[in-house]
mmCIF file of C-alpha atoms and ligand atoms in Angstrom:
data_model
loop_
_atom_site.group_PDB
_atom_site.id
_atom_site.type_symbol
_atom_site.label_atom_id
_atom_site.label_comp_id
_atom_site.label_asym_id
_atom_site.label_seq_id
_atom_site.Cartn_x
_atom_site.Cartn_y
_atom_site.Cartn_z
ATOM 1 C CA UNK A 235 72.456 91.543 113.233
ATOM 2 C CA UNK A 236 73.910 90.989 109.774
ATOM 3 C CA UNK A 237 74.693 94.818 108.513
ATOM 4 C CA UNK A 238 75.015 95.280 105.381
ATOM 5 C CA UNK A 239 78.498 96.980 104.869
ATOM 6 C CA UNK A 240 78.915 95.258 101.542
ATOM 7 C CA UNK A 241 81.421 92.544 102.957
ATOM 8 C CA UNK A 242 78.213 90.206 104.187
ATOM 9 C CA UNK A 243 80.391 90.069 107.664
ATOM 10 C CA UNK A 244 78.539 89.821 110.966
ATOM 11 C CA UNK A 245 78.527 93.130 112.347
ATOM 12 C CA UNK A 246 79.146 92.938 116.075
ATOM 13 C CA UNK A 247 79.024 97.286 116.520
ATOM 14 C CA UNK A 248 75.500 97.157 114.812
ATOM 15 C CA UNK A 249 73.970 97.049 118.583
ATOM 16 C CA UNK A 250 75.947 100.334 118.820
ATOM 17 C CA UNK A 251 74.550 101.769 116.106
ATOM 18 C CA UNK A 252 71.062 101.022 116.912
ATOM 19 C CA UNK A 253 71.090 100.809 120.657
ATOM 20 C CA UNK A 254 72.259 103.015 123.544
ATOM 21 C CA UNK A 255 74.684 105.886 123.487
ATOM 22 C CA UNK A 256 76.820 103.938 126.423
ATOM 23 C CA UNK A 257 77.453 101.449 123.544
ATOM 24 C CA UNK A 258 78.860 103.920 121.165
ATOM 25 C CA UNK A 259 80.520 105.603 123.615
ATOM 26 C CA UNK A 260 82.245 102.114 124.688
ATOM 27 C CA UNK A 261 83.462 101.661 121.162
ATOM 28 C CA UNK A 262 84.771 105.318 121.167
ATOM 29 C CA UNK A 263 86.555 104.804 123.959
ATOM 30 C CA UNK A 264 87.978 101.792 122.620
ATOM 31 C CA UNK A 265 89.073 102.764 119.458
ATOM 32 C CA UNK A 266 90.719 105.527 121.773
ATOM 33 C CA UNK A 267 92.347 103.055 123.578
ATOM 34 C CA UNK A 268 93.654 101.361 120.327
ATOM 35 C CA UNK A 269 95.605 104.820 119.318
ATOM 36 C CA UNK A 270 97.170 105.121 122.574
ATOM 37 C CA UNK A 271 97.579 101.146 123.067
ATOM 38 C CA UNK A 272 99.144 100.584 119.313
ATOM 39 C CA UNK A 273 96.646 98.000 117.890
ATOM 40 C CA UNK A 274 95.728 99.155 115.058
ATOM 41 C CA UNK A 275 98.196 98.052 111.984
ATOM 42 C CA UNK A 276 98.300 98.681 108.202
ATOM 43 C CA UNK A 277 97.828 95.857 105.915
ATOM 44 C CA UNK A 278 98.561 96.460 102.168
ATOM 45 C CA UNK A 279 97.020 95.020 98.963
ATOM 46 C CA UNK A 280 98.953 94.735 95.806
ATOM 47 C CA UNK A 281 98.091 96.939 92.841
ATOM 48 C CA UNK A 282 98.889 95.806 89.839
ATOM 49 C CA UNK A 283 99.113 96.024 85.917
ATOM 50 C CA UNK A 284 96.357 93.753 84.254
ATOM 51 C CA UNK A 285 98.563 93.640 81.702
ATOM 52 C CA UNK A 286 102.286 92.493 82.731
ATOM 53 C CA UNK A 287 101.117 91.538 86.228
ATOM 54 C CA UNK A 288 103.529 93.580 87.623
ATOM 55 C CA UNK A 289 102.740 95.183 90.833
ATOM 56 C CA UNK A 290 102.720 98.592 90.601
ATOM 57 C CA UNK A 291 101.361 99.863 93.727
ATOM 58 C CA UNK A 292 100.152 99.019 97.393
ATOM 59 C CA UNK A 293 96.768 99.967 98.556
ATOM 60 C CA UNK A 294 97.346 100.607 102.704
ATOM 61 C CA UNK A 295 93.881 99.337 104.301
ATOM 62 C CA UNK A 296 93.867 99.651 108.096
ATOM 63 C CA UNK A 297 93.451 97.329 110.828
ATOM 64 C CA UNK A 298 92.029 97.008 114.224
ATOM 65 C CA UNK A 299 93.513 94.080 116.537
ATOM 66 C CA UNK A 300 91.578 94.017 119.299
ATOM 67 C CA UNK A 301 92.202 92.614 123.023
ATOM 68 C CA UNK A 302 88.811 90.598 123.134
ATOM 69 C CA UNK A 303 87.674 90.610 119.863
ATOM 70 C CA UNK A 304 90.547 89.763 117.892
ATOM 71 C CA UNK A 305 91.479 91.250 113.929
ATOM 72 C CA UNK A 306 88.157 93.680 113.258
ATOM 73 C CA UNK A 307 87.843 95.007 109.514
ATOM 74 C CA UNK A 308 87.328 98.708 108.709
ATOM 75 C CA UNK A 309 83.987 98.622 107.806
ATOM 76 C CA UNK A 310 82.862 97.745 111.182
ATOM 77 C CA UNK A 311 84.644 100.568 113.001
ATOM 78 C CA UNK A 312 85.770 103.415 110.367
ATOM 79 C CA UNK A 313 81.681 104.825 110.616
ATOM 80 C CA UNK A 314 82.466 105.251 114.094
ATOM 81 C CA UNK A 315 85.782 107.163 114.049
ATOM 82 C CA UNK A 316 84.019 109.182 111.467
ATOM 83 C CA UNK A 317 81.011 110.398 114.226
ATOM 84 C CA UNK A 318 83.329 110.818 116.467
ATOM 85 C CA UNK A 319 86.404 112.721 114.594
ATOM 86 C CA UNK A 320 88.757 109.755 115.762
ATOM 87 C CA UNK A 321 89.681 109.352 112.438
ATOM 88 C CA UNK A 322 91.410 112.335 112.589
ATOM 89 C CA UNK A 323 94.145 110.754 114.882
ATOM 90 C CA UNK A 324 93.623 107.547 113.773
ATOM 91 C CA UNK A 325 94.410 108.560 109.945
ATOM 92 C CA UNK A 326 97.688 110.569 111.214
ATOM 93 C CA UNK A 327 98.669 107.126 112.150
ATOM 94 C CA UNK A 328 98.077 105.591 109.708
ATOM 95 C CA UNK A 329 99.819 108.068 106.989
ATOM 96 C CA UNK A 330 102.647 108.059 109.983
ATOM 97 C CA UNK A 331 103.220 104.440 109.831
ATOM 98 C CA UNK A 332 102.851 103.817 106.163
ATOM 99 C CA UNK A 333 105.526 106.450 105.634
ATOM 100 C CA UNK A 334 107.724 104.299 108.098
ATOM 101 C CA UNK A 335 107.137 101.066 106.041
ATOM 102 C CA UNK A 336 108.001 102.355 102.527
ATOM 103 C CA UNK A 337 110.685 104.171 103.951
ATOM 104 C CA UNK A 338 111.821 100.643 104.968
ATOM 105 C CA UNK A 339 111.058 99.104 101.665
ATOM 106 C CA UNK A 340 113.115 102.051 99.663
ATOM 107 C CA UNK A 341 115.992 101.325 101.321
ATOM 108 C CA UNK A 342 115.808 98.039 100.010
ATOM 109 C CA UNK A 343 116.088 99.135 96.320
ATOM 110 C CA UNK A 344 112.939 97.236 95.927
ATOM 111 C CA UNK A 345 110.704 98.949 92.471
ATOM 112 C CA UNK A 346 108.878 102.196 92.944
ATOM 113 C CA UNK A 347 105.762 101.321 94.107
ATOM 114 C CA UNK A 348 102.620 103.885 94.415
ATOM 115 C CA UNK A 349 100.589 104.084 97.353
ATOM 116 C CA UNK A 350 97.486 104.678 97.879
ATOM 117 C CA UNK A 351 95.279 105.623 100.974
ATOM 118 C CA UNK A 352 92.318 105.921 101.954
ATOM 119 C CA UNK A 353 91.178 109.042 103.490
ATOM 120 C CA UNK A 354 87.554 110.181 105.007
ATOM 121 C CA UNK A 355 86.151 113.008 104.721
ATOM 122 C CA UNK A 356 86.821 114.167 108.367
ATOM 123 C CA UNK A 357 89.776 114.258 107.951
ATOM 124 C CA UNK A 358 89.987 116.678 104.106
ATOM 125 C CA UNK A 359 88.339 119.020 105.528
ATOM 126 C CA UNK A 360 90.186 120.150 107.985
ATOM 127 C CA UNK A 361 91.725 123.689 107.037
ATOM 128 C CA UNK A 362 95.255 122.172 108.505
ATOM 129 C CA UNK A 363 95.077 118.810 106.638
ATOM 130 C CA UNK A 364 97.217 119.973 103.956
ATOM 131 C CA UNK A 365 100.006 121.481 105.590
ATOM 132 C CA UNK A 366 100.322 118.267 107.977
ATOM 133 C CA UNK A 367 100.144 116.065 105.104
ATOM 134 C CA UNK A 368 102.922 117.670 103.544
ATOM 135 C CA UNK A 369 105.124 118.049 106.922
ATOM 136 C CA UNK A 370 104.771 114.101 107.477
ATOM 137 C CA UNK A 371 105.816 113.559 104.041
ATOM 138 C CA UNK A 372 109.260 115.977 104.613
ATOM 139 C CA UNK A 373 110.070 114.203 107.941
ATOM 140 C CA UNK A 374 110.266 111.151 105.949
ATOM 141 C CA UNK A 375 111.723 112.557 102.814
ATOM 142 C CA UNK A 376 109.120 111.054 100.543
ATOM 143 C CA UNK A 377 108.030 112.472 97.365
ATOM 144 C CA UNK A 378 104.682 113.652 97.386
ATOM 145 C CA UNK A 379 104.506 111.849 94.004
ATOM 146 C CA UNK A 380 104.385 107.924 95.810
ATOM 147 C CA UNK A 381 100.917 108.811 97.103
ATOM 148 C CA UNK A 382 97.677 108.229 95.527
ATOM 149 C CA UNK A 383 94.819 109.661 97.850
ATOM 150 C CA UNK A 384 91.699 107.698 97.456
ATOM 151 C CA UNK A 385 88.477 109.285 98.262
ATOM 152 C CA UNK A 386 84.876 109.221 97.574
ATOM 153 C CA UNK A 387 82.015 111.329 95.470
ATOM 154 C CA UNK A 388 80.383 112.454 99.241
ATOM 155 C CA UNK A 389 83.356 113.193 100.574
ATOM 156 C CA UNK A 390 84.869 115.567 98.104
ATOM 157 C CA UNK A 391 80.969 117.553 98.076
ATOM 158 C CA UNK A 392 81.856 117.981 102.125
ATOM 159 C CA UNK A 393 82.838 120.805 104.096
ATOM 160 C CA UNK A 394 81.340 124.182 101.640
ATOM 161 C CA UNK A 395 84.282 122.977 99.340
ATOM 162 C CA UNK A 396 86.949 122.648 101.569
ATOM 163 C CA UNK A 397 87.454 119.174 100.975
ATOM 164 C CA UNK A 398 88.062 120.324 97.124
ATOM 165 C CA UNK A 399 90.586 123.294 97.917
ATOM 166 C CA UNK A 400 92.475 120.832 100.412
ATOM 167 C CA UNK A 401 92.570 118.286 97.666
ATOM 168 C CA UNK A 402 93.469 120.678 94.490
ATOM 169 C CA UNK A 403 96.299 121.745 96.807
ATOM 170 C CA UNK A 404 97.968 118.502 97.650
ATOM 171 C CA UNK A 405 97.168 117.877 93.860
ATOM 172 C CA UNK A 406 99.815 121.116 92.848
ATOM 173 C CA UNK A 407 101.994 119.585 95.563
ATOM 174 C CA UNK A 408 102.075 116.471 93.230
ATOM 175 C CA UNK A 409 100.105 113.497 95.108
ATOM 176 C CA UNK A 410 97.029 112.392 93.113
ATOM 177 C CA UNK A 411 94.042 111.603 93.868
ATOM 178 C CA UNK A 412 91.549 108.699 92.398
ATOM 179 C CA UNK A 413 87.720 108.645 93.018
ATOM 180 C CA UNK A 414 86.894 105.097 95.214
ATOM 181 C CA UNK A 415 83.772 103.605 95.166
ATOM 182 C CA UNK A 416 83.081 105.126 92.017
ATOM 183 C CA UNK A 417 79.521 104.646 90.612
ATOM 184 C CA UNK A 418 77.842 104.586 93.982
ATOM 185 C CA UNK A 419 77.894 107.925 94.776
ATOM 186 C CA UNK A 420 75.634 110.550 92.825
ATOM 187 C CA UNK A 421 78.282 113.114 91.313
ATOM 188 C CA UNK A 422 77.159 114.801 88.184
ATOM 189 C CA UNK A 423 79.148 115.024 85.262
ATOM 190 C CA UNK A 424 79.711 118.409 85.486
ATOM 191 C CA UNK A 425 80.874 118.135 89.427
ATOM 192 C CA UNK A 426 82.781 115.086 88.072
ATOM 193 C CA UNK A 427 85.043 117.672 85.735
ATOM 194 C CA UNK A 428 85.656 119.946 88.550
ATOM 195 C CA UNK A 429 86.798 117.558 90.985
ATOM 196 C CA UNK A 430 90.777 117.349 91.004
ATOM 197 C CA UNK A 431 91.068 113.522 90.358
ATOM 198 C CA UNK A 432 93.288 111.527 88.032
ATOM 199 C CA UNK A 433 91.434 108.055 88.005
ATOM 200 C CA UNK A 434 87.993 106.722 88.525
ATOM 201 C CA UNK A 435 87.746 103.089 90.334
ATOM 202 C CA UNK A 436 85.281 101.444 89.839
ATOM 203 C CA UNK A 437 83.521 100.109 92.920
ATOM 204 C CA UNK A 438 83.479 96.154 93.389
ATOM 205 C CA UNK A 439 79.547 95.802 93.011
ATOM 206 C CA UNK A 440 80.219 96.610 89.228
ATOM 207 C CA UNK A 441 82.932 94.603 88.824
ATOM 208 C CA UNK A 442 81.205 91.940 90.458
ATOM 209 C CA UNK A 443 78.472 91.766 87.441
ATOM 210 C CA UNK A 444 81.187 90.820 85.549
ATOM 211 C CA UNK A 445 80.099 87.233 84.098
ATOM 212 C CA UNK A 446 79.560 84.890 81.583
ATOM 213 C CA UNK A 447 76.057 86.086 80.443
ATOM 214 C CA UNK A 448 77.093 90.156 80.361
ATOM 215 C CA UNK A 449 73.991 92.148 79.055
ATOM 216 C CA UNK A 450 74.974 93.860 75.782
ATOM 217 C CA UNK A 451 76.023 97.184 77.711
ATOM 218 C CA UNK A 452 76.669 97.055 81.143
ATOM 219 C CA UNK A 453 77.732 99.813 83.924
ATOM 220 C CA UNK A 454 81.601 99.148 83.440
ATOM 221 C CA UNK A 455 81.284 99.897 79.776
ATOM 222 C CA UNK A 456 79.583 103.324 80.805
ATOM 223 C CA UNK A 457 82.417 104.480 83.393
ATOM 224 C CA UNK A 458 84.788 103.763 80.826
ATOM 225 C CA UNK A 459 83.701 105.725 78.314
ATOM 226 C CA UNK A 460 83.214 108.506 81.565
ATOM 227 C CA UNK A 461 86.867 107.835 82.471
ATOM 228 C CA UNK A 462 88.020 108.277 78.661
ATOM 229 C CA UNK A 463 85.765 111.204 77.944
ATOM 230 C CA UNK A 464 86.954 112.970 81.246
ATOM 231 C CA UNK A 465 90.666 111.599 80.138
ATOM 232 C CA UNK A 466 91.198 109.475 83.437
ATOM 233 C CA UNK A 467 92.893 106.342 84.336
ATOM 234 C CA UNK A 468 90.666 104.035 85.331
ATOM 235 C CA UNK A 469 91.106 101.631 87.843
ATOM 236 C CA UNK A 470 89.399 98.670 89.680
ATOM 237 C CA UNK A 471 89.064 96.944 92.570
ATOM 238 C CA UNK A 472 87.408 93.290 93.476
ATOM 239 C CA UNK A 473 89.055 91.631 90.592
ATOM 240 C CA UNK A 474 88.099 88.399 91.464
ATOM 241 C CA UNK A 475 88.496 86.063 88.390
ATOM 242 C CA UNK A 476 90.255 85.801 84.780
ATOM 243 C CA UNK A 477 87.378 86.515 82.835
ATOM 244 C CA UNK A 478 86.458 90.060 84.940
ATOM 245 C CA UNK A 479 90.364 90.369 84.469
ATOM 246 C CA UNK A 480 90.036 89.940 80.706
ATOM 247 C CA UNK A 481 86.826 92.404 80.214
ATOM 248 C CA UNK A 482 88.438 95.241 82.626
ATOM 249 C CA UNK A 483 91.475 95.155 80.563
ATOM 250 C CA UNK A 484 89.573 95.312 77.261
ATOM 251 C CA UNK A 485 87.872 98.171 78.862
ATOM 252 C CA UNK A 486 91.466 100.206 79.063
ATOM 253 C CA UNK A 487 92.085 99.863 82.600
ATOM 254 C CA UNK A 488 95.224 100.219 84.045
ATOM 255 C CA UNK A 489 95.131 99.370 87.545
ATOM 256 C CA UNK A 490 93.383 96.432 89.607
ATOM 257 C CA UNK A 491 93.197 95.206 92.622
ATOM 258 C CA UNK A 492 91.917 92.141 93.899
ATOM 259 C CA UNK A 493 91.697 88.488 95.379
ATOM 260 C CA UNK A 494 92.529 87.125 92.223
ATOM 261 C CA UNK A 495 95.827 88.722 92.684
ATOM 262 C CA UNK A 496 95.912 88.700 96.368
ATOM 263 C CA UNK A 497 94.495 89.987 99.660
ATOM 264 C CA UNK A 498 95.641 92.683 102.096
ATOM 265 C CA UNK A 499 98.765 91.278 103.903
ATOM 266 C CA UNK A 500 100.830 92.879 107.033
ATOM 267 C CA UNK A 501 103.946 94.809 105.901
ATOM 268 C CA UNK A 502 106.327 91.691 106.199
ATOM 269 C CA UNK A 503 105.045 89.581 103.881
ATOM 270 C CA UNK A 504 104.558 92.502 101.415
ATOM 271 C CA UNK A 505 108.105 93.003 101.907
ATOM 272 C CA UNK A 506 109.055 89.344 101.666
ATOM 273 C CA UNK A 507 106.752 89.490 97.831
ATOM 274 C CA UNK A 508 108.752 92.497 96.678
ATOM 275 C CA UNK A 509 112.036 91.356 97.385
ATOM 276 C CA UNK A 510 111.855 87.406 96.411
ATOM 277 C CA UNK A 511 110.636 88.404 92.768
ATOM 278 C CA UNK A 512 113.058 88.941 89.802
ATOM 279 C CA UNK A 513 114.101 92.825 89.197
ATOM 280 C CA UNK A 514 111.861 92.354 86.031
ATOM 281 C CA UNK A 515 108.770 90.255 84.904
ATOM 282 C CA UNK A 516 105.645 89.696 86.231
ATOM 283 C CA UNK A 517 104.895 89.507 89.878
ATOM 284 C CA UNK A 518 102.081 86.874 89.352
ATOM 285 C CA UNK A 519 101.583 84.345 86.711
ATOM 286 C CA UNK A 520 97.980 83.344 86.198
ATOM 287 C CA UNK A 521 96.400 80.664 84.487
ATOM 288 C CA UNK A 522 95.150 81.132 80.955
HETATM 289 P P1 LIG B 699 87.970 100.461 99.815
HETATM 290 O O1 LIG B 699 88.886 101.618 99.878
HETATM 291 O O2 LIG B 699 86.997 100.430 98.696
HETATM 292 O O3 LIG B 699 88.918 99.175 99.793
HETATM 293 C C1 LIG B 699 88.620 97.990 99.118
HETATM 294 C C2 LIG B 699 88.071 96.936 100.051
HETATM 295 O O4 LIG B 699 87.748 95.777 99.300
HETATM 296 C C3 LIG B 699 89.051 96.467 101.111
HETATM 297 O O5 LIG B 699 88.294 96.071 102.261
HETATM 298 C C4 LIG B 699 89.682 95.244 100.450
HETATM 299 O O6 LIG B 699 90.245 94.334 101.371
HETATM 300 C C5 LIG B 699 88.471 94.648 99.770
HETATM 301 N N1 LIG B 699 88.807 93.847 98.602
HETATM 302 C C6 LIG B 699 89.864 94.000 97.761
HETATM 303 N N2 LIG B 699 89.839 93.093 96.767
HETATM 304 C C7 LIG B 699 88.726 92.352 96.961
HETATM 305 C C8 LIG B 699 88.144 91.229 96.262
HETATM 306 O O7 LIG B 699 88.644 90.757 95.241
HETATM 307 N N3 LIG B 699 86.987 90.728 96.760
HETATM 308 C C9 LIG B 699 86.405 91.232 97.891
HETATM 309 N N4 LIG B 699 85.275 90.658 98.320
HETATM 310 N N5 LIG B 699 86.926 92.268 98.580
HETATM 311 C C10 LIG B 699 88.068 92.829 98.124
HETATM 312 P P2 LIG B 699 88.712 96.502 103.739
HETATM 313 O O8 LIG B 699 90.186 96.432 103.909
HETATM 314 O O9 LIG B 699 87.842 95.745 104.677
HETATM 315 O O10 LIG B 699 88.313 98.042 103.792
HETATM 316 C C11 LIG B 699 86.985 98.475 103.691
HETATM 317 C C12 LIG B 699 86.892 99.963 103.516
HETATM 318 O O11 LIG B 699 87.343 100.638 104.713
HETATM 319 C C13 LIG B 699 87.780 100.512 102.412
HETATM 320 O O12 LIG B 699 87.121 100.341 101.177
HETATM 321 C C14 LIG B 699 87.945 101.950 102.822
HETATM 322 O O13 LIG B 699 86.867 102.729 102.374
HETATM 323 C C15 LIG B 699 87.894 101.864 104.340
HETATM 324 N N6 LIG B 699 89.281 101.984 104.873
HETATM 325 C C16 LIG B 699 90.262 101.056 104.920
HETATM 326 N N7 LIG B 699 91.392 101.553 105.476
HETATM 327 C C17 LIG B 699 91.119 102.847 105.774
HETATM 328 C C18 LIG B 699 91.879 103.919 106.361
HETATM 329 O O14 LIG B 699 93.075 103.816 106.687
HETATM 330 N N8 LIG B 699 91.230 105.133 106.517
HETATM 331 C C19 LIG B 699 89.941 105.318 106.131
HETATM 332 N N9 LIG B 699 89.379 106.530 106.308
HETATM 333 N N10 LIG B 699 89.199 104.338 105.567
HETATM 334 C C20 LIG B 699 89.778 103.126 105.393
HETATM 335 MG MG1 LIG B 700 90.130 102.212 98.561
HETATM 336 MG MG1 LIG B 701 87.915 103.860 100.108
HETATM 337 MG MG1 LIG B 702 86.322 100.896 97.117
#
């Protein structure tokens, strides 16, 4: 089966999904297994300033390395850890072991980098999510203000509002928060200016109609005069080429992400990007 999960990978879980329970249940246990086994890792995907081409940030985007199957994305196993509250535990980790890395990388007086992470649902609202959140962040001794929760329009309408207290509160505590995805989901404007986020991003599939021919208004323009009226950053992700590059930052966006700068890596070479680049200047010289 060829799901479509937006990436156009082959979906080797979709059997799961459609088939027997046993099948979902052997994924379950195997994504159990993972926790308790180590094999899941975070991978992290430069952020950076359209503008100077500085980094700015690190996106952490999990992944699964498994026995048999070998490196797995999150968009074939994340649905699953959601059904089956996994995530729970599995996002722990991976807050856990990003904290580990950039404690690593601040000892190496490398530049302040933001970070943000991706967090489901599940796991916001959960009346205790707050208060662990914070404790992991004092074991470490990180300020809240390195993290940038990303979440989406569904998740933050979850949970009779618990998902919004949870969030408002690690807002106070100083972490923001930026709507993923954004422009897929259905908010309203009016549940849009009651939502305690600092920046829209704008989903690839937008980004993506990016091209030569551009119709004389198209759904970028629109979130960007959303994320200016609502007086948000905007950000976006799937940055692909010069020209999308060009028309985001013409747009007033301060933040992308994409292949155009660079994929997901493991922590090493993250670290090894940081620390060979001069204290100042860009991070990434691109064509013109
Ligand atoms: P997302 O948060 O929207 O992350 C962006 C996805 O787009 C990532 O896929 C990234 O590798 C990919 N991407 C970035 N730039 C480009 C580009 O220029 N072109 C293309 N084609 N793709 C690009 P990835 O890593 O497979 O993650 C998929 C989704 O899984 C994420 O979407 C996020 O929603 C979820 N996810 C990842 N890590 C975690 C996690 O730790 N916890 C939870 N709950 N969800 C996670
Ligand atoms: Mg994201
Ligand atoms: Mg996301
Ligand atoms: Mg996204």
């Amino acid at each position: 089966h060829v799901k479509a999960n937006g990436k156009d990978s082959y979906c080797f879980y979709s059997d799961a999904m459609e088939g027997t329970d046993s099948s979902y249940l052997s994924v379950e246990r195997d994504l159990y297994l993972a926790l308790e086994q180590n094999q899941f890792e975070v991978f992290f995907q430069p952020r950076v300033d359209p503008f100077s081409h500085i980094i700015v940030g690190m996106e952490a985007l999990l992944r699964w390395h498994h026995p048999e199957k070998g490196l797995i994305y999150p968009g074939d196993f994340i649905w699953i850890a959601e059904e089956s509250k996994l995530i729970v535990p599995i996002g722990d980790w991976v807050l856990e072991s990003t904290c580990e890395e950039l404690v690593r990388w601040r000892k190496q007086r490398l530049p302040q980098l933001k970070i943000s992470l991706n967090i489901s649902p599940v796991q916001l609202e959960r009346p205790n999510y707050v208060q662990k959140f914070i404790e992991t962040l004092q074991k470490h001794n990180l300020p809240a203000s390195v993290f940038e929760l990303e979440v989406t329009e569904q998740g933050l309408l979850r949970g009779q509002g618990m998902a919004v207290r949870n969030l408002r509160q690690l807002r106070e505590y100083g972490i923001s928060v930026a709507l993923d995805d954004f422009g897929r989901g259905y908010s309203s404007l009016s549940s849009l200016q009651n939502f305690p986020v600092n920046t829209l991003k704008i989903d690839r599939s937008f980004v993506r109609e990016i091209e030569d021919e551009l119709p004389k208004v198209c759904a970028v323009d629109a979130i960007a005069m959303m994320a200016k009226g609502l007086n948000l950053h905007m950000a976006a992700e799937g940055v692909e080429n010069l020209l999308q590059l060009e028309y985001l930052r013409n747009l007033g966006c301060s933040e992308v992400q994409g292949y155009l700068y660079g994929k997901a890596m493991p922590a090493q070479a993250t670290l090894d990007i940081l620390s060979n680049q001069p204290a100042e200047g860009p991070h990434f010289i691109l064509p013109d």
